[in-house]
Tab-separated table of C-alpha atoms in Angstrom:
chain	number	residue	atom	x	y	z
W	193	MET	CA	-139.739	168.095	93.716
W	194	THR	CA	-142.137	170.439	91.904
W	195	LYS	CA	-144.030	172.674	94.348
W	196	ASP	CA	-147.525	173.997	93.779
W	197	VAL	CA	-148.831	177.137	95.488
W	198	ILE	CA	-152.549	177.873	95.331
W	199	ALA	CA	-154.088	181.335	95.941
W	200	LEU	CA	-157.641	181.298	97.330
W	201	THR	CA	-159.060	184.779	96.937
W	202	PRO	CA	-162.509	186.296	97.419
W	203	LYS	CA	-161.961	188.567	94.430
W	204	MET	CA	-161.197	187.650	90.851
W	205	PRO	CA	-157.521	187.951	89.809
W	206	ASP	CA	-157.864	190.490	87.013
W	207	THR	CA	-155.169	191.417	84.547
W	208	TRP	CA	-153.562	193.995	86.803
W	209	ALA	CA	-153.429	191.640	89.774
W	210	LEU	CA	-151.876	188.923	87.566
W	211	LEU	CA	-149.271	191.389	86.282
W	212	ALA	CA	-148.441	192.401	89.811
W	213	GLY	CA	-147.891	188.752	90.661
W	214	LEU	CA	-145.761	188.165	87.623
W	215	TYR	CA	-143.465	191.013	88.674
W	216	ALA	CA	-142.290	188.740	91.459
W	217	GLY	CA	-139.488	187.806	89.072
W	218	GLY	CA	-138.374	191.327	88.380
W	219	PRO	CA	-139.519	194.299	86.272
W	220	ASP	CA	-138.410	193.045	82.821
W	221	LEU	CA	-141.341	190.790	82.001
W	222	ALA	CA	-143.177	190.146	78.772
W	223	VAL	CA	-146.446	188.310	79.263
W	224	ASP	CA	-148.154	186.055	76.826
W	225	THR	CA	-150.602	183.144	77.138
W	226	GLY	CA	-151.088	179.661	75.769
W	227	HIS	CA	-153.519	176.712	75.835
W	228	ASP	CA	-156.471	178.936	74.788
W	229	GLY	CA	-155.503	181.557	77.274
W	230	ALA	CA	-155.513	179.121	80.234
W	231	VAL	CA	-151.827	179.286	81.058
W	232	VAL	CA	-149.232	182.042	81.536
W	233	GLN	CA	-145.693	180.583	81.690
W	234	LEU	CA	-142.667	182.353	83.181
W	235	CYS	CA	-139.365	181.258	81.681
W	236	ALA	CA	-135.670	181.981	82.291
W	237	ALA	CA	-133.682	183.734	79.561
W	238	ASP	CA	-132.507	180.418	78.192
W	239	GLY	CA	-136.109	179.231	77.837
W	240	ARG	CA	-136.269	176.967	80.840
W	241	PRO	CA	-139.780	177.131	82.289
W	242	LEU	CA	-139.981	178.323	85.877
W	243	VAL	CA	-143.577	178.984	86.847
W	244	SER	CA	-146.935	178.206	85.177
W	245	LEU	CA	-149.946	180.253	86.200
W	246	GLU	CA	-153.320	178.571	85.446
W	247	ALA	CA	-156.459	180.517	84.651
W	248	PRO	CA	-158.315	181.464	87.859
W	249	LEU	CA	-161.346	179.266	88.597
W	250	LEU	CA	-164.473	180.503	90.509
W	251	VAL	CA	-165.364	177.794	93.015
W	252	GLN	CA	-169.004	178.010	94.111
W	253	VAL	CA	-169.232	174.629	95.842
W	254	PRO	CA	-168.630	174.434	99.592
W	255	GLY	CA	-165.959	172.148	100.994
W	256	GLU	CA	-163.782	171.803	97.865
W	257	ALA	CA	-160.714	173.523	99.283
W	258	GLU	CA	-160.854	171.429	102.401
W	259	ARG	CA	-161.424	168.186	100.426
W	260	LEU	CA	-158.386	168.731	98.224
W	261	LEU	CA	-156.037	170.817	100.353
W	262	GLY	CA	-156.942	169.619	103.893
W	263	GLY	CA	-157.774	171.844	106.764
W	264	GLN	CA	-154.449	173.725	106.925
W	265	VAL	CA	-155.744	176.759	105.030
W	266	PRO	CA	-159.324	178.101	105.539
W	267	SER	CA	-160.931	179.123	102.257
W	268	PRO	CA	-162.705	182.455	101.992
W	269	GLN	CA	-166.396	182.532	103.004
W	270	GLY	CA	-168.726	181.984	100.105
W	271	PRO	CA	-167.545	181.635	96.491
W	272	PHE	CA	-163.840	182.145	95.920
W	273	TRP	CA	-161.232	182.154	93.157
W	274	TRP	CA	-158.774	179.255	92.921
W	275	THR	CA	-155.533	180.188	91.144
W	276	GLU	CA	-152.776	177.521	90.744
W	277	VAL	CA	-149.167	178.572	90.530
W	278	ARG	CA	-146.822	175.662	89.677
W	279	ALA	CA	-143.094	175.821	90.112
W	280	SER	CA	-140.894	173.596	87.943
W	281	THR	CA	-137.586	171.906	88.702
W	282	ALA	CA	-135.698	174.046	86.152
W	283	LEU	CA	-134.083	176.362	88.670
W	284	PRO	CA	-133.948	176.431	92.511
W	285	GLU	CA	-135.524	179.904	92.487
W	286	ALA	CA	-138.711	178.607	90.905
W	287	GLU	CA	-140.378	177.510	94.154
W	288	ARG	CA	-139.742	180.935	95.824
W	289	LEU	CA	-140.979	182.617	92.645
W	290	ALA	CA	-144.289	180.650	92.725
W	291	GLY	CA	-144.733	181.592	96.373
W	292	SER	CA	-144.175	185.284	95.579
W	293	VAL	CA	-146.679	185.206	92.737
W	294	ALA	CA	-149.380	183.696	94.971
W	295	GLY	CA	-148.461	185.993	97.843
W	296	ARG	CA	-148.869	189.086	95.721
W	297	LEU	CA	-152.278	187.900	94.567
W	298	THR	CA	-153.535	187.404	98.136
W	299	MET	CA	-152.063	190.739	99.237
W	300	LEU	CA	-153.994	192.583	96.552
W	301	LEU	CA	-157.202	190.525	96.630
W	302	GLY	CA	-157.399	189.073	100.178
W	303	GLY	CA	-157.747	185.438	100.990
W	304	THR	CA	-155.078	182.882	101.757
W	305	ALA	CA	-152.504	180.700	99.999
W	306	TRP	CA	-151.646	177.014	100.262
W	307	PRO	CA	-149.352	175.618	101.589
W	308	PRO	CA	-149.091	177.702	104.776
W	309	GLY	CA	-146.000	179.848	104.831
W	310	ALA	CA	-145.287	179.522	101.075
W	311	ALA	CA	-146.606	182.978	100.090
W	312	SER	CA	-144.438	186.061	100.104
W	313	THR	CA	-144.100	189.335	98.274
W	314	GLU	CA	-140.382	189.337	97.726
W	315	VAL	CA	-138.735	189.917	94.378
W	316	VAL	CA	-136.940	186.700	93.428
W	317	PRO	CA	-133.870	187.125	91.229
W	318	VAL	CA	-133.614	184.337	88.725
W	319	GLY	CA	-130.378	182.915	87.387
W	320	GLN	CA	-127.079	184.729	87.115
W	321	ASP	CA	-128.385	187.534	85.025
W	322	GLY	CA	-131.800	187.801	86.640
W	323	GLU	CA	-133.502	188.044	83.275
W	324	VAL	CA	-136.944	186.513	83.053
W	325	SER	CA	-139.451	186.475	80.231
W	326	ALA	CA	-142.982	185.188	79.922
W	327	ARG	CA	-143.865	183.220	76.820
W	328	PRO	CA	-146.865	181.170	75.691
W	329	ALA	CA	-146.995	177.521	76.486
W	330	THR	CA	-146.648	176.007	73.065
W	331	GLY	CA	-145.871	172.590	71.580
W	332	GLY	CA	-147.435	169.217	72.301
W	333	ALA	CA	-146.607	169.144	76.031
W	334	HIS	CA	-148.344	171.094	78.720
W	335	PRO	CA	-145.966	173.566	80.430
W	336	THR	CA	-146.316	171.722	83.776
W	337	VAL	CA	-144.867	168.480	82.448
W	338	ASP	CA	-141.518	168.038	84.336
W	339	VAL	CA	-139.958	165.328	82.156
W	340	LEU	CA	-140.905	164.367	78.607
W	341	THR	CA	-139.440	161.324	76.907
W	342	GLU	CA	-140.406	159.456	73.675
W	343	SER	CA	-142.752	157.193	75.725
W	344	THR	CA	-143.660	159.113	78.902
W	345	ALA	CA	-144.730	162.479	80.329
W	346	VAL	CA	-143.670	162.783	84.025
W	347	VAL	CA	-145.415	165.214	86.376
W	348	ILE	CA	-144.037	165.665	89.887
W	349	CYS	CA	-146.566	166.709	92.490
W	350	ASP	CA	-146.625	167.307	96.253
W	351	ARG	CA	-149.979	168.294	97.828
W	352	PRO	CA	-152.335	166.421	100.191
W	353	VAL	CA	-154.662	165.164	97.372
W	354	ILE	CA	-153.666	165.122	93.739
W	355	ALA	CA	-156.925	165.838	91.891
W	356	LEU	CA	-158.123	165.577	88.265
W	357	SER	CA	-157.462	169.288	87.622
W	358	ALA	CA	-158.013	170.957	84.317
W	359	TRP	CA	-154.300	170.925	83.551
W	360	LEU	CA	-153.921	167.221	84.431
W	361	SER	CA	-156.947	166.488	82.211
W	362	HIS	CA	-155.163	168.322	79.364
W	363	ILE	CA	-152.018	166.308	79.944
W	364	LEU	CA	-153.992	163.047	79.929
W	365	ARG	CA	-155.508	163.945	76.552
W	366	ALA	CA	-152.217	165.055	75.131
W	367	THR	CA	-150.388	161.926	76.250
W	368	ALA	CA	-153.082	159.687	74.835
W	369	GLU	CA	-152.917	161.526	71.506
W	370	SER	CA	-149.151	161.219	71.353
W	371	ARG	CA	-149.252	157.575	72.543
W	372	ARG	CA	-147.291	158.369	75.683
W	373	ALA	CA	-147.880	157.356	79.300
W	374	LEU	CA	-148.670	159.859	82.041
W	375	GLN	CA	-146.759	159.068	85.238
W	376	ILE	CA	-147.371	161.218	88.341
W	377	VAL	CA	-144.582	161.111	90.859
W	378	THR	CA	-145.376	162.024	94.506
W	379	PRO	CA	-143.775	161.645	97.928
W	380	PRO	CA	-145.215	159.129	100.431
W	381	GLY	CA	-148.355	160.229	102.284
W	382	VAL	CA	-149.952	161.858	99.221
W	383	ARG	CA	-153.391	160.584	98.080
W	384	LEU	CA	-155.244	160.698	94.762
W	385	SER	CA	-158.775	161.963	94.331
W	386	LEU	CA	-161.227	159.288	93.224
W	387	PRO	CA	-161.747	160.865	89.768
W	388	LEU	CA	-157.995	160.959	89.105
W	389	ARG	CA	-157.642	157.364	90.278
W	390	THR	CA	-160.272	156.367	87.751
W	391	ALA	CA	-158.650	158.330	85.018
W	392	LEU	CA	-155.242	156.765	85.682
W	393	THR	CA	-156.579	153.150	85.633
W	394	GLY	CA	-154.486	150.893	83.446
W	395	VAL	CA	-150.976	150.784	82.085
W	396	PRO	CA	-149.136	152.752	80.719
W	397	ASN	CA	-150.313	155.483	83.093
W	398	ARG	CA	-148.976	155.182	86.630
W	399	TRP	CA	-148.927	156.752	90.051
W	400	VAL	CA	-145.293	156.620	91.071
W	401	VAL	CA	-144.638	156.925	94.864
W	402	LYS	CA	-141.161	157.658	96.232
W	403	ASP	CA	-140.271	155.285	99.001
W	404	PRO	CA	-137.187	155.295	101.320
W	405	ASP	CA	-136.939	151.502	101.295
W	406	CYS	CA	-137.422	150.436	97.696
W	407	GLY	CA	-136.971	153.679	95.771
W	408	TYR	CA	-140.259	153.869	93.835
W	409	TYR	CA	-143.435	151.824	93.645
W	410	ASP	CA	-146.803	151.966	91.859
W	411	GLY	CA	-149.332	153.510	94.241
W	412	LEU	CA	-152.231	151.548	92.701
W	413	SER	CA	-150.687	148.079	92.238
W	414	GLY	CA	-147.744	148.133	94.691
W	415	ALA	CA	-145.207	147.017	92.016
W	416	VAL	CA	-141.672	148.222	92.766
W	417	LEU	CA	-140.572	150.477	89.879
W	418	ARG	CA	-137.267	151.490	88.289
W	419	TRP	CA	-136.537	154.240	85.781
W	420	GLN	CA	-135.765	152.280	82.600
W	421	ASP	CA	-135.446	153.535	79.010
W	422	GLY	CA	-137.265	156.832	79.727
W	423	THR	CA	-140.156	155.518	81.816
W	424	PHE	CA	-140.957	153.974	85.192
W	425	ALA	CA	-141.401	150.181	84.747
W	426	PRO	CA	-141.773	147.237	87.134
W	427	ALA	CA	-138.563	145.924	88.650
W	428	ALA	CA	-138.099	142.121	88.699
W	429	ALA	CA	-136.679	139.869	91.405
W	430	GLU	CA	-133.946	137.332	90.581
W	431	SER	CA	-136.661	134.832	89.935
W	432	GLY	CA	-138.094	137.109	87.246
W	433	GLU	CA	-141.282	137.823	89.187
W	434	GLY	CA	-142.479	141.279	90.080
W	435	VAL	CA	-141.843	142.691	93.503
W	436	VAL	CA	-144.478	144.351	95.687
W	437	ALA	CA	-143.407	147.229	97.962
W	438	GLU	CA	-143.810	146.579	101.669
W	439	ALA	CA	-145.266	150.066	102.123
W	440	PHE	CA	-148.091	149.100	99.809
W	441	SER	CA	-149.049	145.806	101.437
W	442	SER	CA	-148.414	146.453	105.134
W	443	PRO	CA	-151.276	148.773	106.234
W	444	ALA	CA	-154.162	147.148	108.070
W	445	LEU	CA	-157.685	147.307	106.597
W	446	THR	CA	-159.745	150.290	107.651
W	447	SER	CA	-163.106	149.974	109.353
W	448	GLU	CA	-164.439	152.822	107.177
W	449	ARG	CA	-166.476	151.832	104.112
W	450	GLN	CA	-167.529	153.069	100.709
W	451	LEU	CA	-170.863	152.320	98.998
W	452	ILE	CA	-170.604	152.240	95.197
W	453	VAL	CA	-173.664	152.534	93.022
W	454	ALA	CA	-172.992	152.153	89.254
W	455	PHE	CA	-175.859	152.298	86.782
W	456	ARG	CA	-176.722	153.069	83.155
W	457	THR	CA	-179.876	154.882	81.940
W	458	VAL	CA	-180.813	155.324	78.263
W	459	HIS	CA	-182.976	158.238	77.068
W	460	ASN	CA	-184.632	159.395	73.851
W	461	ALA	CA	-182.509	162.087	72.171
W	462	ASP	CA	-185.116	164.861	71.998
W	463	GLU	CA	-185.305	168.536	72.899
W	464	ASN	CA	-186.986	167.766	76.211
W	465	LEU	CA	-184.170	165.554	77.535
W	466	VAL	CA	-182.548	166.705	80.791
W	467	LEU	CA	-179.496	164.645	81.777
W	468	GLY	CA	-178.401	164.147	85.361
W	469	ARG	CA	-181.875	163.616	86.756
W	470	ALA	CA	-181.205	159.870	87.428
W	471	LEU	CA	-178.009	160.707	89.240
W	472	GLU	CA	-179.803	163.390	91.245
W	473	THR	CA	-182.500	160.841	92.145
W	474	ALA	CA	-179.876	158.330	93.388
W	475	TRP	CA	-178.110	161.053	95.456
W	476	GLN	CA	-181.355	162.180	97.002
W	477	SER	CA	-182.358	158.559	97.789
W	478	LEU	CA	-179.089	157.679	99.455
W	479	THR	CA	-178.142	160.967	101.183
W	480	GLY	CA	-181.381	162.877	101.560
W	481	ALA	CA	-180.006	165.782	99.474
W	482	ALA	CA	-179.162	166.629	95.844
W	483	PRO	CA	-175.596	166.916	94.615
W	484	ALA	CA	-173.859	170.060	95.715
W	485	GLY	CA	-171.943	170.759	92.511
W	486	TRP	CA	-170.715	169.600	89.175
W	487	SER	CA	-167.838	170.271	86.776
W	488	THR	CA	-165.576	168.679	84.156
W	489	ALA	CA	-162.515	168.742	86.476
W	490	GLU	CA	-161.467	169.329	90.006
W	491	PRO	CA	-162.010	171.402	92.120
W	492	VAL	CA	-165.705	170.905	91.351
W	493	ASN	CA	-166.760	174.556	90.978
W	494	LEU	CA	-170.320	174.881	89.645
W	495	PRO	CA	-173.539	174.596	91.751
W	496	TRP	CA	-175.563	171.587	90.756
W	497	SER	CA	-177.698	172.095	87.676
W	498	ALA	CA	-178.960	169.225	85.536
W	499	ARG	CA	-179.960	171.697	82.803
W	500	GLN	CA	-176.515	173.243	82.586
W	501	LEU	CA	-174.733	169.946	82.358
W	502	THR	CA	-177.260	168.933	79.672
W	503	ASP	CA	-176.417	172.051	77.714
W	504	LEU	CA	-172.719	171.202	77.879
W	505	ALA	CA	-173.346	167.620	76.684
W	506	ARG	CA	-175.427	168.956	73.780
W	507	GLU	CA	-172.619	171.334	72.786
W	508	ARG	CA	-170.095	168.436	72.718
W	509	ALA	CA	-172.347	165.942	70.963
W	510	PRO	CA	-171.788	163.641	69.192
W	511	GLU	CA	-168.532	163.393	71.107
W	512	PRO	CA	-168.916	161.920	74.634
W	513	THR	CA	-168.940	164.111	77.676
W	514	GLN	CA	-167.298	163.170	81.038
W	515	LEU	CA	-168.587	164.998	84.118
W	516	LEU	CA	-168.002	165.034	87.881
W	517	ALA	CA	-170.335	165.711	90.747
W	518	VAL	CA	-169.749	166.187	94.477
W	519	GLY	CA	-171.963	166.246	97.538
W	520	ASP	CA	-172.234	168.129	100.731
W	521	PRO	CA	-169.028	167.825	102.863
W	522	ALA	CA	-171.032	166.268	105.713
W	523	ARG	CA	-171.630	163.117	103.600
W	524	PRO	CA	-168.624	162.475	101.343
W	525	ALA	CA	-169.927	161.610	97.910
W	526	LEU	CA	-168.401	161.769	94.431
W	527	ALA	CA	-169.767	160.668	91.067
W	528	GLY	CA	-168.551	160.328	87.556
W	529	LEU	CA	-171.095	160.730	84.776
W	530	ARG	CA	-170.284	159.785	81.141
W	531	VAL	CA	-172.724	160.794	78.470
W	532	THR	CA	-172.571	159.086	75.049
W	533	ARG	CA	-174.740	158.713	71.943
W	534	VAL	CA	-175.998	155.197	71.375
W	535	GLU	CA	-178.267	153.627	68.804
W	536	ARG	CA	-181.375	154.079	70.956
W	537	GLY	CA	-180.620	157.662	71.980
W	538	VAL	CA	-178.405	158.991	74.769
W	539	ALA	CA	-176.784	156.800	77.428
W	540	ALA	CA	-175.693	158.097	80.798
W	541	ASP	CA	-173.288	155.916	82.812
W	542	ALA	CA	-172.995	157.042	86.437
W	543	THR	CA	-170.847	155.743	89.286
W	544	LEU	CA	-171.729	157.275	92.632
W	545	THR	CA	-169.442	156.565	95.585
W	546	LEU	CA	-170.352	157.500	99.166
W	547	GLY	CA	-168.154	157.354	102.307
W	548	TYR	CA	-169.146	156.054	105.754
W	549	GLY	CA	-167.323	155.995	109.069
W	550	ALA	CA	-166.909	152.997	111.326
W	551	ASP	CA	-170.007	153.951	113.292
W	552	GLU	CA	-172.140	154.713	110.240
W	553	ALA	CA	-174.349	152.156	108.404
W	554	PRO	CA	-174.440	152.336	104.639
W	555	PRO	CA	-178.097	152.356	103.449
W	556	LEU	CA	-178.075	148.957	101.713
W	557	ASP	CA	-181.819	148.630	102.122
W	558	ALA	CA	-182.395	151.696	99.941
W	559	ALA	CA	-181.043	149.942	96.845
W	560	GLU	CA	-184.283	148.245	95.936
W	561	SER	CA	-186.437	151.354	96.152
W	562	LEU	CA	-183.816	153.288	94.184
W	563	ALA	CA	-183.805	150.603	91.506
W	564	LYS	CA	-187.583	150.706	91.298
W	565	THR	CA	-187.568	154.439	90.785
W	566	LEU	CA	-184.783	154.426	88.219
W	567	ALA	CA	-186.463	151.615	86.288
W	568	ALA	CA	-189.874	153.359	86.299
W	569	GLU	CA	-188.860	156.961	85.635
W	570	HIS	CA	-185.341	157.121	84.186
W	571	GLY	CA	-184.843	154.305	81.689
W	572	LEU	CA	-182.582	152.095	83.834
W	573	THR	CA	-180.778	149.345	81.947
W	574	HIS	CA	-178.789	147.876	84.832
W	575	MET	CA	-177.448	148.832	88.246
W	576	LEU	CA	-174.719	147.252	90.493
W	577	VAL	CA	-174.460	148.174	94.123
W	578	SER	CA	-171.294	147.151	95.963
W	579	LEU	CA	-169.496	147.819	99.306
W	580	ARG	CA	-165.834	148.009	100.193
W	581	ARG	CA	-163.565	148.797	103.118
W	582	ALA	CA	-161.934	152.054	102.217
W	583	ARG	CA	-161.542	155.627	103.389
W	584	ARG	CA	-164.623	157.653	104.340
W	585	ASP	CA	-163.253	160.774	102.637
W	586	LEU	CA	-162.973	158.847	99.321
W	587	ALA	CA	-159.303	159.788	98.814
W	588	VAL	CA	-157.115	156.995	97.440
W	589	PRO	CA	-153.994	156.139	99.521
W	590	ALA	CA	-150.809	154.562	98.166
W	591	HIS	CA	-151.445	151.217	99.820
W	592	PHE	CA	-153.652	148.239	99.286
W	593	GLU	CA	-157.390	148.719	99.655
W	594	ALA	CA	-159.842	145.776	99.519
W	595	PRO	CA	-161.826	145.526	96.315
W	596	PRO	CA	-165.599	146.181	96.399
W	597	ILE	CA	-167.956	143.290	97.098
W	598	PRO	CA	-171.323	143.053	95.176
W	599	VAL	CA	-174.484	143.647	97.200
W	600	SER	CA	-177.187	143.632	94.561
W	601	TYR	CA	-177.787	143.758	90.804
W	602	THR	CA	-180.796	145.162	88.937
W	603	LEU	CA	-181.724	144.372	85.332
W	604	GLY	CA	-183.948	146.900	83.609
W	605	ALA	CA	-187.131	146.100	81.731
W	606	GLU	CA	-185.506	146.009	78.342
W	607	GLY	CA	-182.861	143.582	79.552
W	608	VAL	CA	-185.529	141.371	81.122
W	609	ARG	CA	-187.532	141.423	77.865
W	610	GLY	CA	-184.375	140.434	75.911
W	611	ALA	CA	-183.494	137.565	78.236
W	612	GLY	CA	-187.052	136.418	78.703
W	613	LEU	CA	-188.851	136.938	82.022
W	614	ALA	CA	-189.039	133.210	82.916
W	615	HIS	CA	-185.405	132.735	82.116
W	616	ALA	CA	-184.269	135.863	84.031
W	617	GLN	CA	-186.307	134.810	87.073
W	618	ARG	CA	-184.507	131.516	87.449
W	619	PRO	CA	-180.779	131.897	87.538
W	620	PRO	CA	-178.663	128.820	88.457
W	621	LEU	CA	-178.284	130.255	91.998
W	622	ALA	CA	-180.002	129.963	95.403
W	623	LEU	CA	-181.754	133.314	94.916
W	624	ARG	CA	-184.873	134.635	93.284
W	625	PRO	CA	-185.243	138.225	92.147
W	626	THR	CA	-187.843	140.771	93.173
W	627	GLN	CA	-190.000	141.991	90.353
W	628	LEU	CA	-190.124	145.807	90.060
W	629	GLY	CA	-192.717	147.749	88.153
W	630	PRO	CA	-195.670	146.555	86.048
W	631	ALA	CA	-196.099	142.921	85.333
W	632	ALA	CA	-196.064	143.549	81.630
W	633	GLU	CA	-192.643	145.367	81.666
W	634	PRO	CA	-190.935	144.442	84.920
W	635	ALA	CA	-187.392	145.060	86.048
W	636	LEU	CA	-185.709	142.399	88.279
W	637	HIS	CA	-183.723	143.128	91.399
W	638	TYR	CA	-181.266	140.481	92.652
W	639	VAL	CA	-179.925	140.650	96.210
W	640	LEU	CA	-176.502	138.977	96.306
W	641	GLY	CA	-175.294	139.670	99.847
W	642	ASP	CA	-174.479	142.268	102.473
W	643	GLY	CA	-171.043	143.241	101.150
W	644	THR	CA	-169.020	141.063	103.456
W	645	ASP	CA	-168.553	137.851	101.419
W	646	ALA	CA	-166.206	138.086	98.398
W	647	GLY	CA	-167.857	134.932	97.070
W	648	THR	CA	-170.649	137.055	95.729
W	649	TRP	CA	-168.388	137.987	92.804
W	650	SER	CA	-168.776	134.398	91.614
W	651	MET	CA	-172.554	134.688	92.085
W	652	LEU	CA	-172.568	137.854	89.974
W	653	GLU	CA	-170.582	136.313	87.236
W	654	LYS	CA	-172.920	133.318	87.054
W	655	LEU	CA	-175.949	135.623	87.117
W	656	THR	CA	-174.784	137.893	84.290
W	657	ALA	CA	-173.672	134.921	82.182
W	658	HIS	CA	-177.132	133.358	82.662
W	659	LEU	CA	-178.878	136.598	81.652
W	660	GLU	CA	-176.677	136.941	78.582
W	661	SER	CA	-177.138	133.333	77.490
W	662	THR	CA	-179.686	132.098	74.949
W	663	ARG	CA	-183.164	131.924	76.426
W	664	ALA	CA	-183.816	128.420	77.754
């Protein structure tokens, strides 16, 4: 099992600190970089990769270390540097080598390392001759890929929460470009972050969980898996039907809940446009505070700034930009924001998920006022609010979780105009919408339920079919 060691340091790991860390494998080291300088890879004399050292990341958002690593290792007070050291399965010495690299960084710079007890400062002889070299990470595969076949890239991970890190984002892009699947293999008990779960949605990508009873199963679908022809694929029973792992289906439903607010806004593409304001409004309305930070990967490291994320989206245009946002640790909240160019200007698709404990009431009543504000000030086209029974901390476990249940749907003024006001106000359902905004250009807000009746999915399907049908 590949082991990751993460150094959390109050000071930036400069070149000399990194060199000191790399000498954990002995004095005969040549150092080079790859992936635009983001990776240093240590390899044995025969070329087998041992350790990959990712570029240090300055984390300026509180609570990210605890969210992704648990409470075992306290992070330094204030902003800190997050440096990932990944050990491969190439040689048994690799894990000790990774721990020594991280231990030397924390010895020089202060701070701590995760997991507890992994860090050291010992020199780790490698292989029979002890010769180690550092070389750039080249080729189509990222150096932290453990197994690469014609159809699949396999990454083996073991940490409390597997997040959508910069290196996993790179592997996802590389596998898509090479028409391969990304399959992440973990031991039981590991969870995915919500952004990574979203990124892995859909075959051929999989979360593969080792299980003592069935061998392996898909952590998102429960299908029992077997290694077949260079990839993990569903196993079939004698009847030919798929088999679901008992570990996936046996846990009881949690009493914790998640509120999910998904909406699209469309804006004119002019020099005055500032993206992220609609998401900030939703965050403020539902939590009483703005987002704490944003980034393109996890850990989320930058303090919240709508102007800075707008600048990034402008730099990447006309290509789409995918961003993440996180809230204060006291109220678990995560959002994905996708910015794309459309015919009318710039579209921003946001999905904000908030976690609530068994004794906390999700603010369902706030949906209407939020919809009114988004429609009046931020170019709302539509918004769906739903509720589900799932973990308050928003991490994704490797067992069944109930799907979300619709609570309300809002159609923006343009959609109402396209459907026709009279038509949109009279769906073939026992409900009537609330009109939001001016009578000449109203949005319509439809309350579907309180998030406890799965039958509201049928109501939502009938409602959207009605709104999309030819005006009566």
